[in-house]
Each structure stands twice: as structure tokens, then as C-alpha cells.
């Protein structure tokens, strides 16, 4: 495949049993590109290796005053130079193509895995680790894949040249044939130590990247509590550890490089000394001595590829191991698609908890544990974090549907939605049914003030839809980001929409209007909202209360406030002792449940006057 043909229609199913197996799988997937690179590499190295024979022939022709052989040597040199130029050019082209296509394949695999796992990915692998794998590790893996064919061409050339020298001049050829393998293998004892140091460097760099990512993500909170200097000091220490590890690793690689320079020099001195001795005895000619001497000098060039492949493998092996670790992650439930890709309709039911969300109704779910609510929300969308019974939609298990079909039928918006950078129009340009216009979704989510803020912050944007949103919406408040994310979810208009605390960062007045807007816009569609807000609960068609992992009560909000102390404790933030008496009163002597309902009525009156 050529670079212009990227991305791959199908990047394939990788072998993730280990890092080396993953590298070998990548090599086999790019076999045609590797063979192309090998062919051009052989032409290049063979042309370089043939130069000494031409030089030796020319020197001997000058000594013998043979014009014919001198012309022949000139033609051989010209042919070798042409082959060198063509081979080097196309070798570089093929090698870079292999590098880029290998990196692109790995990136596609990682992107596909991230899309498959969804939010479960960052729960199982640190976000900084995912970033490191998809950037630096991908480059190292591509480096090894493209260097492998060049190394193979260099190794084949060295073997052929040694055999040719043994045939051409046995006395000196044997010295070279014995000395070159020693040069190539001399650094092997140092490679394990160099690899370990490279692993330590990469591990510390990954930790520093993860720390930097977490610091940037929480910078606003850190500034609020005055903790940014603390985290900056931690990052400084982490970066210094990376620097020290990099220096230790570089020392080992510089030692290997020095050996690769020293030993060929010693071999060259040996060849010259022995060759001069043989020339004095008349056992070899001057031209043969020049040929062997030049061959040893030239062969130091392909010998460098032994060092490069060792370094590339040392860096790429741990990178491949980390990439294979991410790619080996699987969803807790199988969405391979044993059923036809037909989005089902009907009630949404979770057999594990007994939660039922009737089709076309607005169902609110109250959980005492916010984390349990988040896990249940993800399970309702087919993103279960652990094995178990699948959620049913219209009686059809979600894990038996093709993944894209299940994702299209049930959309889950978690409590910390991410806004991508770009214009507001691009943010709302998502797969949708087309039944909900972006303006209607923005109105339902009460985003008028958000539009005004975006228009004010984007000079030259006549239409608020063309206003730009910064990375992750950092220029907006938490409530504004939450409402924009809600508008994006409403635009998609899925069969089932699951919202996890969609108004937790919104004030009471706005929350009441959002609740009403969502109810009206989603009329006739199934909507499930995980919340403990009385304003949202009061506008739900039915409220489901989960105590632990099972449904404890179902009914209307006002009814449950009066009849279920555990529900009232969660909604009013009471302690268990406060919730135990049936007729606990507030400070004015009013029964607590009546006080809650009275407060709800007050908020409704405020909303109407607003």
C-alpha cells in the first residue's frame, strides 16, 4: 500500500499475545512493502560494495599500463554509482513508506479499540499511557518495521561480499570473513543492559506524560485550591528522572556506537598490515590489496545497520508490548453482532437490577451511590465494565447487536462529557436522525447565554454557530459545558437517551427550564436520567429508586418522598438517623416530606415568574 491510499480499509486483527509477536504480525501484514524495500536495499548495498572491486581493478590496470582494463574499471565504477544512486533513492522511499504505513496501521488499530471500548478504556488504562502509546510508541514501532528490511539487505550484502573476497583473494578474504561476524556480534552482550535502560527511560517518560496530562486536565481546580505549584514541582521531579534515565541510556548506546567504530578500525589495521606483508612476498597484487582494503572500509557502512536494528528493537519491543496490551483489551460483553443490524424498539430493561424504562417515557433513576449510577448508565448503553447479563431493548440483548447498531440505538452521556475543539456548528455535526434541529436542541438545553459568551469570545463570528470552542471547552464554565454536551446529545435523537447527572453544575432556575425543555423535546422518545435533583425528578413520568443493586421502589417523585424514607434520604441528603422517623419535621414544625414538596412548589413559582 502507498501512503496516498491510507487509511487502510481494514487494519486487520493483530496478534497481541506479546510485543515481539505483534511486531512480527506487523511485518507480515506489510510483506510486499518489506520485499520492495529489501530489493532496493540489495541494489543499493551491492552497488556500494562493488565500488572497491572497480577501484582495485583500476589501480591494477594503471600499474600494468592496461588501457582496456582501465576502461572496464571505469565502466564498472559508473555502473556501481548509478546503481547506488537509484537504489538509495528508492530504498529511502520504500523505507519511509513502510514506516508511515506501519505507524498508520497501529494508530488505526488503537483508534478502533478506543471506539470499541468507549469510556471503559480510560478506566482500564491511564489516559497518559494511551497518549504515549498513540504518539511516541507508534513512531518507535514504525521505526523497527522499516529498519528490518534495510538490515536484512545489509546482512545479505555482507555475507555475499565476504564470500566474494574469499574467492577473489583467499588469504585476506578469510581474515575479513572471520573478522566481520565478530564485529557484528561484539555488541550483543551489551544489548540487554541497553534495553533495560531504555525500558526504564520509557517507563519514567510515560509517568511524566501521565502526570502532565492529569495536571493540565485539572489546572482550573488546582488554581482554585492553590495546588498548581505542588503539581509543577512533582512534574519537575518526574522530568528530571526522565532526563537522568535518558542520559544513562544514551551512555550505553554511545558505548555500543564506539565499539562499532573501534573494532572495524582494528580490522582495517589488521588487513593493511597483513596485506602489505603478503604484497612484499608477492602473494597478492597491489590491486588486490586495494580491493580488500576498500571493501573493509565500505563494509563499515552496512555494519552500522546492525547497531540500528539493535537500537530499534530495544526501543520498539517495550512500545509494542504496551500497544499490544491496549489492543488486547476486550469489552466485557460481546457485540460481535449475532443478530441483524436492525435497531430494536421498545422498553429498556436491565435484568441485573430490575430497572425498566418504558418506551416513549421520561424515566428518572435515583441511586444512593453516584459511582454505581455511572456504572449502571454505561451498562444500559452496552458499555458494561464486567461480564454479566446483557441489557434488553425491546427484548433484544444489546450485546447480540452489531456494535454500531447498539451504539445508534442507545446513547449514553456520562457525567463528565468532553467537548472537542472547533466551531459550535462542528460540535453539533454528529450522526443524527435529522428530526431535531441544532437550534431546537440548544434551546431545550437553555444555551442562550452560552451562545452569547461564544460569540463575544470569537471575533469576526457573525453567527454564534461559527464561534470557536477551545480545547475541551476550557473557556466555558462547568454548567455551560454541560448544557452544550446535552444539546449535542439531543441533536442525535437516539431511540434511547441515557443521561448521567446532566444538570449537576447548573443553578436551580436553569435546571428547571432544562428539565422542561428536555421533556418536551424528547416527547415520544425513551429518556433515562440518573439524578437526585428534585426538579428533574418531579418532571419525570416515573421515578425508579435503586437501593444497592436492585430496584427498591417505583412511582412518582412526590409519592416516593412521602412513602419511602430511604428515597427521601437520598433526595434531601438526610442521614439515616434523620430519615428513620416517619414524621420528622423541619425547623418550622412542618413534616420534612411536606417541606420538600413545598420547596419544590416555590421553585416552580420562581420559574414561572422568570
mmCIF file with all atom_site columns, N, CA and C in Angstrom, residues 141 222 288 485 494 508 523 601:
data_model
loop_
_atom_site.group_PDB
_atom_site.id
_atom_site.type_symbol
_atom_site.label_atom_id
_atom_site.label_alt_id
_atom_site.label_comp_id
_atom_site.label_asym_id
_atom_site.label_entity_id
_atom_site.label_seq_id
_atom_site.pdbx_PDB_ins_code
_atom_site.Cartn_x
_atom_site.Cartn_y
_atom_site.Cartn_z
_atom_site.occupancy
_atom_site.B_iso_or_equiv
_atom_site.pdbx_formal_charge
_atom_site.auth_seq_id
_atom_site.auth_comp_id
_atom_site.auth_asym_id
_atom_site.auth_atom_id
_atom_site.pdbx_PDB_model_num
ATOM 1  N N  . UNK A 1 141 ? 7.616   1.825  16.917 1.00 0.00 ? 141 UNK A N  1
ATOM 2  C CA . UNK A 1 141 ? 7.211   0.590  16.242 1.00 0.00 ? 141 UNK A CA 1
ATOM 3  C C  . UNK A 1 141 ? 7.424   0.721  14.744 1.00 0.00 ? 141 UNK A C  1
ATOM 4  N N  . UNK A 1 222 ? -6.804  23.040 40.393 1.00 0.00 ? 222 UNK A N  1
ATOM 5  C CA . UNK A 1 222 ? -5.546  23.241 41.119 1.00 0.00 ? 222 UNK A CA 1
ATOM 6  C C  . UNK A 1 222 ? -5.341  24.715 41.449 1.00 0.00 ? 222 UNK A C  1
ATOM 7  N N  . UNK A 1 288 ? 44.772  -6.087 -5.744 1.00 0.00 ? 288 UNK A N  1
ATOM 8  C CA . UNK A 1 288 ? 44.015  -6.932 -4.824 1.00 0.00 ? 288 UNK A CA 1
ATOM 9  C C  . UNK A 1 288 ? 44.050  -6.375 -3.408 1.00 0.00 ? 288 UNK A C  1
ATOM 10 N N  . UNK A 1 485 ? -22.991 19.931 25.909 1.00 0.00 ? 485 UNK A N  1
ATOM 11 C CA . UNK A 1 485 ? -22.941 18.476 25.720 1.00 0.00 ? 485 UNK A CA 1
ATOM 12 C C  . UNK A 1 485 ? -24.355 17.895 25.667 1.00 0.00 ? 485 UNK A C  1
ATOM 13 N N  . UNK A 1 494 ? -31.491 9.813  19.603 1.00 0.00 ? 494 UNK A N  1
ATOM 14 C CA . UNK A 1 494 ? -31.463 8.343  19.580 1.00 0.00 ? 494 UNK A CA 1
ATOM 15 C C  . UNK A 1 494 ? -32.790 7.754  20.040 1.00 0.00 ? 494 UNK A C  1
ATOM 16 N N  . UNK A 1 508 ? -30.503 26.269 40.012 1.00 0.00 ? 508 UNK A N  1
ATOM 17 C CA . UNK A 1 508 ? -31.861 25.721 40.125 1.00 0.00 ? 508 UNK A CA 1
ATOM 18 C C  . UNK A 1 508 ? -32.803 26.265 39.054 1.00 0.00 ? 508 UNK A C  1
ATOM 19 N N  . UNK A 1 523 ? -40.367 14.137 23.801 1.00 0.00 ? 523 UNK A N  1
ATOM 20 C CA . UNK A 1 523 ? -41.711 13.556 23.894 1.00 0.00 ? 523 UNK A CA 1
ATOM 21 C C  . UNK A 1 523 ? -41.838 12.409 22.889 1.00 0.00 ? 523 UNK A C  1
ATOM 22 N N  . UNK A 1 601 ? -42.508 23.466 45.110 1.00 0.00 ? 601 UNK A N  1
ATOM 23 C CA . UNK A 1 601 ? -43.527 24.381 44.598 1.00 0.00 ? 601 UNK A CA 1
ATOM 24 C C  . UNK A 1 601 ? -42.990 25.803 44.520 1.00 0.00 ? 601 UNK A C  1
#
